[in-house]
XYZ file of C-alpha atoms in Angstrom:
371
model
C 44.602 -14.038 44.368
C 45.915 -17.220 42.920
C 49.297 -17.007 41.102
C 47.788 -17.834 37.507
C 45.830 -14.468 37.651
C 48.913 -12.632 38.719
C 50.899 -14.231 35.588
C 48.361 -14.038 33.558
C 47.967 -10.403 34.300
C 51.871 -10.166 33.671
C 51.464 -11.601 30.519
C 48.669 -9.042 29.148
C 50.233 -5.882 30.548
C 53.801 -7.516 28.256
C 51.975 -8.150 25.191
C 53.671 -11.146 24.914
C 52.225 -14.020 22.923
C 52.944 -17.694 23.896
C 54.879 -19.485 21.482
C 55.389 -16.786 18.948
C 58.695 -16.283 16.946
C 58.373 -12.346 16.464
C 60.537 -9.699 17.020
C 57.271 -8.006 19.330
C 56.642 -10.810 20.918
C 60.738 -12.043 21.751
C 60.922 -7.920 23.253
C 57.676 -8.366 24.940
C 58.868 -11.666 26.950
C 62.076 -9.771 27.486
C 60.210 -7.053 28.899
C 57.405 -8.478 30.869
C 57.363 -8.379 34.609
C 56.804 -11.922 36.475
C 55.546 -11.849 39.665
C 58.081 -15.182 40.329
C 61.782 -15.435 39.354
C 64.113 -18.502 39.082
C 67.456 -16.530 40.817
C 69.714 -19.502 40.734
C 70.681 -22.949 38.778
C 73.895 -25.041 38.907
C 74.569 -28.428 37.719
C 76.964 -31.009 38.818
C 77.570 -34.836 37.671
C 74.126 -36.129 38.856
C 71.707 -33.014 39.908
C 70.728 -30.035 38.886
C 69.536 -27.604 41.181
C 67.182 -24.881 40.551
C 66.831 -22.061 43.724
C 64.004 -19.637 43.102
C 61.195 -17.843 44.678
C 57.063 -17.527 44.267
C 54.694 -15.553 45.813
C 53.481 -16.200 49.232
C 51.022 -18.771 49.759
C 50.943 -19.559 46.658
C 50.049 -23.933 45.909
C 49.882 -24.070 42.383
C 53.168 -23.619 41.118
C 55.574 -26.114 38.753
C 58.984 -25.593 37.347
C 58.920 -26.331 33.853
C 62.261 -27.965 32.722
C 62.569 -26.744 29.156
C 65.116 -28.273 26.430
C 66.880 -25.173 24.202
C 64.773 -25.445 20.572
C 61.782 -24.941 21.880
C 60.197 -21.776 21.487
C 59.055 -20.664 24.948
C 55.172 -20.790 25.095
C 55.018 -24.065 23.278
C 52.388 -26.104 24.785
C 55.518 -28.888 24.778
C 57.170 -26.976 27.085
C 54.905 -28.140 29.729
C 55.703 -31.825 29.519
C 58.001 -31.844 32.154
C 56.626 -30.287 35.132
C 57.666 -30.433 38.901
C 55.646 -29.116 41.793
C 57.473 -25.856 43.883
C 56.957 -26.898 47.526
C 58.605 -23.192 48.673
C 59.204 -22.206 52.417
C 57.378 -19.840 54.033
C 58.792 -16.419 52.771
C 58.712 -18.042 49.446
C 61.465 -19.348 48.543
C 62.641 -23.140 46.596
C 65.449 -24.854 45.964
C 64.563 -28.277 44.319
C 66.778 -31.174 43.096
C 66.317 -33.036 39.755
C 68.220 -35.537 38.507
C 70.313 -34.240 35.625
C 69.348 -36.503 32.725
C 66.500 -37.591 31.963
C 64.237 -39.725 29.171
C 63.004 -37.574 26.268
C 61.418 -39.140 23.284
C 62.991 -42.452 24.346
C 66.673 -40.840 24.762
C 68.829 -40.067 27.775
C 68.518 -36.432 27.449
C 71.142 -33.798 29.269
C 69.415 -31.052 31.055
C 72.186 -29.194 31.370
C 71.053 -27.465 28.268
C 67.429 -26.832 29.405
C 66.063 -23.414 30.352
C 63.902 -23.267 33.680
C 60.673 -21.457 34.679
C 57.711 -21.393 36.878
C 54.470 -21.947 35.539
C 50.534 -21.765 37.041
C 48.520 -24.702 36.373
C 44.643 -24.910 37.294
C 43.509 -27.696 34.958
C 44.811 -27.860 31.639
C 45.118 -23.791 31.762
C 49.158 -23.573 32.322
C 50.723 -19.984 32.386
C 54.464 -18.839 32.527
C 54.728 -17.011 35.691
C 58.437 -16.209 35.766
C 61.033 -15.855 32.750
C 63.187 -18.763 32.121
C 66.988 -19.165 32.699
C 69.458 -21.394 31.829
C 72.132 -22.974 34.291
C 74.498 -20.506 35.658
C 77.308 -22.430 37.066
C 78.765 -25.827 35.942
C 80.959 -28.127 37.938
C 84.176 -28.692 36.379
C 85.318 -32.095 35.287
C 88.498 -32.195 36.736
C 100.220 -21.071 24.151
C 96.266 -20.041 24.822
C 94.478 -21.455 21.677
C 90.903 -19.621 19.954
C 88.635 -21.819 17.413
C 86.196 -20.309 15.249
C 83.100 -22.980 14.939
C 81.380 -22.250 11.741
C 78.241 -24.472 9.823
C 78.306 -25.538 6.703
C 75.061 -23.966 4.538
C 72.296 -26.795 4.348
C 70.584 -24.732 1.322
C 73.840 -25.180 -1.094
C 74.136 -28.917 -0.510
C 72.058 -32.296 -0.257
C 74.127 -33.780 2.386
C 72.089 -34.901 4.828
C 73.816 -34.421 8.083
C 74.786 -30.727 6.950
C 70.806 -30.372 6.392
C 70.299 -31.864 10.118
C 73.059 -29.447 11.325
C 71.677 -25.998 9.590
C 69.241 -23.825 10.180
C 66.674 -25.084 8.268
C 65.690 -21.440 7.058
C 69.104 -20.369 6.148
C 69.303 -19.338 1.950
C 72.282 -19.682 -0.641
C 73.202 -15.950 -0.193
C 75.101 -17.272 2.813
C 78.857 -18.494 2.909
C 78.109 -20.381 6.255
C 74.891 -20.856 8.446
C 73.246 -20.744 11.910
C 73.231 -23.945 13.685
C 70.075 -26.086 14.033
C 68.896 -25.126 17.861
C 65.310 -25.147 17.089
C 64.745 -29.109 17.013
C 65.040 -31.902 19.073
C 67.580 -33.644 16.298
C 69.394 -30.488 15.260
C 70.209 -29.515 18.824
C 71.172 -33.336 19.550
C 73.344 -32.954 16.862
C 75.156 -29.857 17.067
C 75.366 -30.180 21.194
C 77.393 -34.031 20.010
C 79.750 -32.163 18.066
C 80.451 -29.037 20.862
C 80.765 -32.183 22.996
C 83.492 -33.475 21.322
C 85.200 -30.784 20.906
C 85.491 -29.234 24.170
C 86.379 -32.652 26.013
C 89.032 -33.560 23.305
C 90.724 -29.934 23.818
C 89.920 -29.385 27.122
C 92.194 -32.640 28.615
C 94.115 -32.642 31.815
C 97.366 -34.348 29.889
C 96.546 -31.708 26.796
C 97.018 -34.810 25.264
C 95.710 -32.780 21.704
C 96.308 -29.438 22.781
C 93.817 -26.668 24.498
C 91.561 -24.316 23.387
C 90.183 -22.227 25.456
C 88.154 -19.427 23.231
C 85.413 -20.472 21.533
C 84.489 -17.809 18.762
C 80.945 -18.671 17.535
C 80.713 -18.370 13.934
C 82.048 -15.175 11.885
C 80.852 -12.220 11.609
C 76.945 -12.426 13.363
C 75.921 -8.877 12.317
C 76.412 -9.912 8.920
C 74.529 -13.005 9.226
C 73.190 -12.935 5.970
C 76.437 -13.459 4.265
C 78.669 -15.366 6.779
C 76.455 -17.151 9.238
C 73.199 -17.132 7.630
C 69.262 -17.961 9.284
C 67.518 -16.389 6.346
C 65.678 -12.862 6.292
C 65.211 -11.995 10.223
C 64.696 -9.209 12.245
C 67.587 -8.453 14.687
C 66.208 -9.949 18.166
C 64.888 -13.051 16.660
C 68.238 -13.403 15.044
C 69.678 -12.798 18.252
C 67.529 -15.373 19.914
C 68.990 -18.616 17.741
C 72.723 -17.218 17.927
C 72.690 -16.675 22.046
C 71.169 -20.088 22.236
C 74.732 -21.142 20.301
C 76.725 -19.311 22.384
C 75.574 -20.870 25.415
C 75.279 -24.122 24.861
C 78.949 -23.884 24.056
C 79.243 -22.308 26.989
C 77.342 -25.151 28.835
C 79.412 -27.643 27.507
C 82.716 -26.621 27.494
C 82.520 -25.440 31.233
C 82.268 -28.560 32.236
C 85.686 -29.039 30.950
C 86.891 -26.060 31.859
C 85.814 -23.713 34.140
C 87.916 -20.825 32.382
C 86.626 -21.192 28.539
C 84.488 -18.588 27.137
C 82.281 -18.376 23.848
C 82.764 -15.323 21.491
C 80.659 -13.282 19.746
C 81.984 -12.517 16.516
C 81.217 -8.864 14.992
C 82.654 -6.565 11.891
C 83.547 -2.777 12.578
C 79.962 -1.507 11.884
C 78.980 0.071 14.782
C 75.293 1.688 14.431
C 75.350 1.365 10.752
C 74.522 -1.624 9.647
C 77.011 -1.740 6.678
C 74.227 -3.703 4.790
C 70.334 -3.823 3.612
C 70.193 -7.428 5.521
C 72.684 -6.743 8.281
C 72.097 -5.716 11.773
C 75.556 -3.476 13.136
C 77.213 -4.426 15.891
C 75.712 -2.449 18.859
C 72.392 -3.831 18.200
C 73.196 -7.186 18.644
C 75.810 -6.133 21.377
C 72.808 -4.623 23.375
C 70.166 -7.557 22.480
C 72.720 -10.221 23.673
C 73.048 -8.204 26.911
C 69.001 -8.046 27.370
C 68.929 -12.114 27.021
C 72.019 -12.951 29.490
C 70.248 -10.151 31.719
C 66.584 -11.941 31.552
C 67.959 -15.946 31.167
C 70.887 -15.828 33.009
C 74.550 -14.385 33.193
C 77.322 -16.319 31.238
C 80.765 -15.696 30.644
C 80.416 -14.445 26.938
C 82.896 -12.153 24.927
C 83.440 -10.253 21.881
C 86.003 -11.300 18.914
C 86.178 -7.683 17.170
C 87.170 -7.083 13.911
C 88.401 -4.009 13.621
C 89.175 -3.347 10.098
C 89.480 0.248 7.981
C 86.491 1.872 7.467
C 87.680 0.985 2.969
C 88.677 -2.565 3.918
C 91.735 -1.788 1.010
C 92.637 1.172 2.197
C 94.558 0.958 5.183
C 94.402 4.289 6.278
C 92.800 4.151 9.234
C 93.090 7.681 10.083
C 91.242 9.040 7.135
C 88.378 7.255 8.216
C 85.710 9.937 8.323
C 83.034 7.145 10.037
C 84.944 6.574 12.926
C 84.314 8.928 15.667
C 84.763 9.336 19.442
C 81.205 8.853 20.378
C 79.660 5.622 21.546
C 77.087 5.519 18.754
C 79.930 5.999 15.348
C 78.615 4.665 12.490
C 82.227 2.063 12.572
C 84.912 1.473 14.633
C 88.054 1.007 12.915
C 91.764 0.885 14.450
C 91.141 4.947 14.302
C 88.662 4.608 17.066
C 89.028 1.600 19.108
C 88.624 3.147 22.818
C 85.015 3.842 22.064
C 84.084 -0.146 21.442
C 85.998 -0.575 25.391
C 84.527 2.427 26.700
C 80.555 0.881 25.750
C 81.330 -2.488 27.828
C 82.541 -0.607 30.733
C 79.317 0.732 31.095
C 77.026 -0.502 34.002
C 73.928 -0.704 31.329
C 76.094 -3.213 29.296
C 78.506 -4.914 31.752
C 78.142 -8.410 32.126
C 80.491 -11.139 32.673
C 81.709 -10.546 29.173
C 84.889 -8.682 30.642
C 86.552 -10.319 28.025
C 87.585 -9.048 24.384
C 89.910 -9.895 21.672
C 91.045 -7.878 18.543
C 90.937 -10.829 15.544
C 93.865 -10.597 12.790
C 93.450 -8.598 9.690
C 95.794 -8.498 6.627
C 96.637 -6.172 4.243
C 97.784 -6.650 0.600
C 101.832 -6.335 0.538
C 101.543 -2.873 -1.532
C 99.312 -1.347 1.221
C 101.521 -2.263 3.933
C 103.884 1.063 3.483
C 100.095 2.887 4.093
C 99.346 1.465 7.068
C 100.922 2.174 10.470
C 100.473 -1.309 11.666
C 99.537 -4.890 10.290
C 97.458 -7.374 12.258
């Protein structure tokens, strides 16, 4: 049986519709069981190495180089294909130049996704899930920074218009970055590269940044990292690209650099009509990491008391000691630690931090600890 027939059967079984950005389409993509797999992607100064497996005897198989800004399944994903020559056991290893031309510009494949596809004439069908690079060769007081993007819905500035997500609305204080167009992600990636290179110099001339907190309180993204009103899985598909882009770029200069997801104390309780809840976003980030390649992300958690103006956290009745608690406050912080250590949740996201919070001077006497 030709690989393309097996691939089509996998797509039909999953319900995935190529090129769609809906919650159902993304969930089907994450759940799909494909006949081939990209096992590892590594990058050095000159080459990208892709390793994986295809069914034995398959000869209609190609490797697709998919820029991060493209939606999986978009016909533009198939514009750059490399035929795969596998061994008798179905395993393959391909070395490809790191830089190629894209629309007249030098394009760095560091941030590409790699997907196996089957081709029969003009018909091209995905035969694997896509995978990002998981290992990047390094160039030769620990500081954390928070990266915030201006809201393009609130300004006519052309740079902010290009840098911020095009669906952002005026309700947001800040915006999700524009990771859905070639021009937007090129500008955003250039800014991240400047920051990472400047603050990872071996001579430490400008100091050093190790932790990159990607935007603010994304479970309350409507207010703090706005990309319009989107289902949680569609929102996370955007956000995890921003995290992964930071990781891929920063790890060139500092192999210990890490991207952090920023979350509020709302756990299973969403906290608002346009919000998501921290637990749901962590679960989705884990799914994307498991599907498209794990990377060393971590959690920057804001452990507010239940009532932000009442720091007597021992009175927090929505902070319970089970994994489905409504909120995680200083009263039950061990729940977050226990949840992240589960085998179903654990990835290379072993790190975490509690982001400082403040109290009014009049409340200090009622609080056991002010951070």
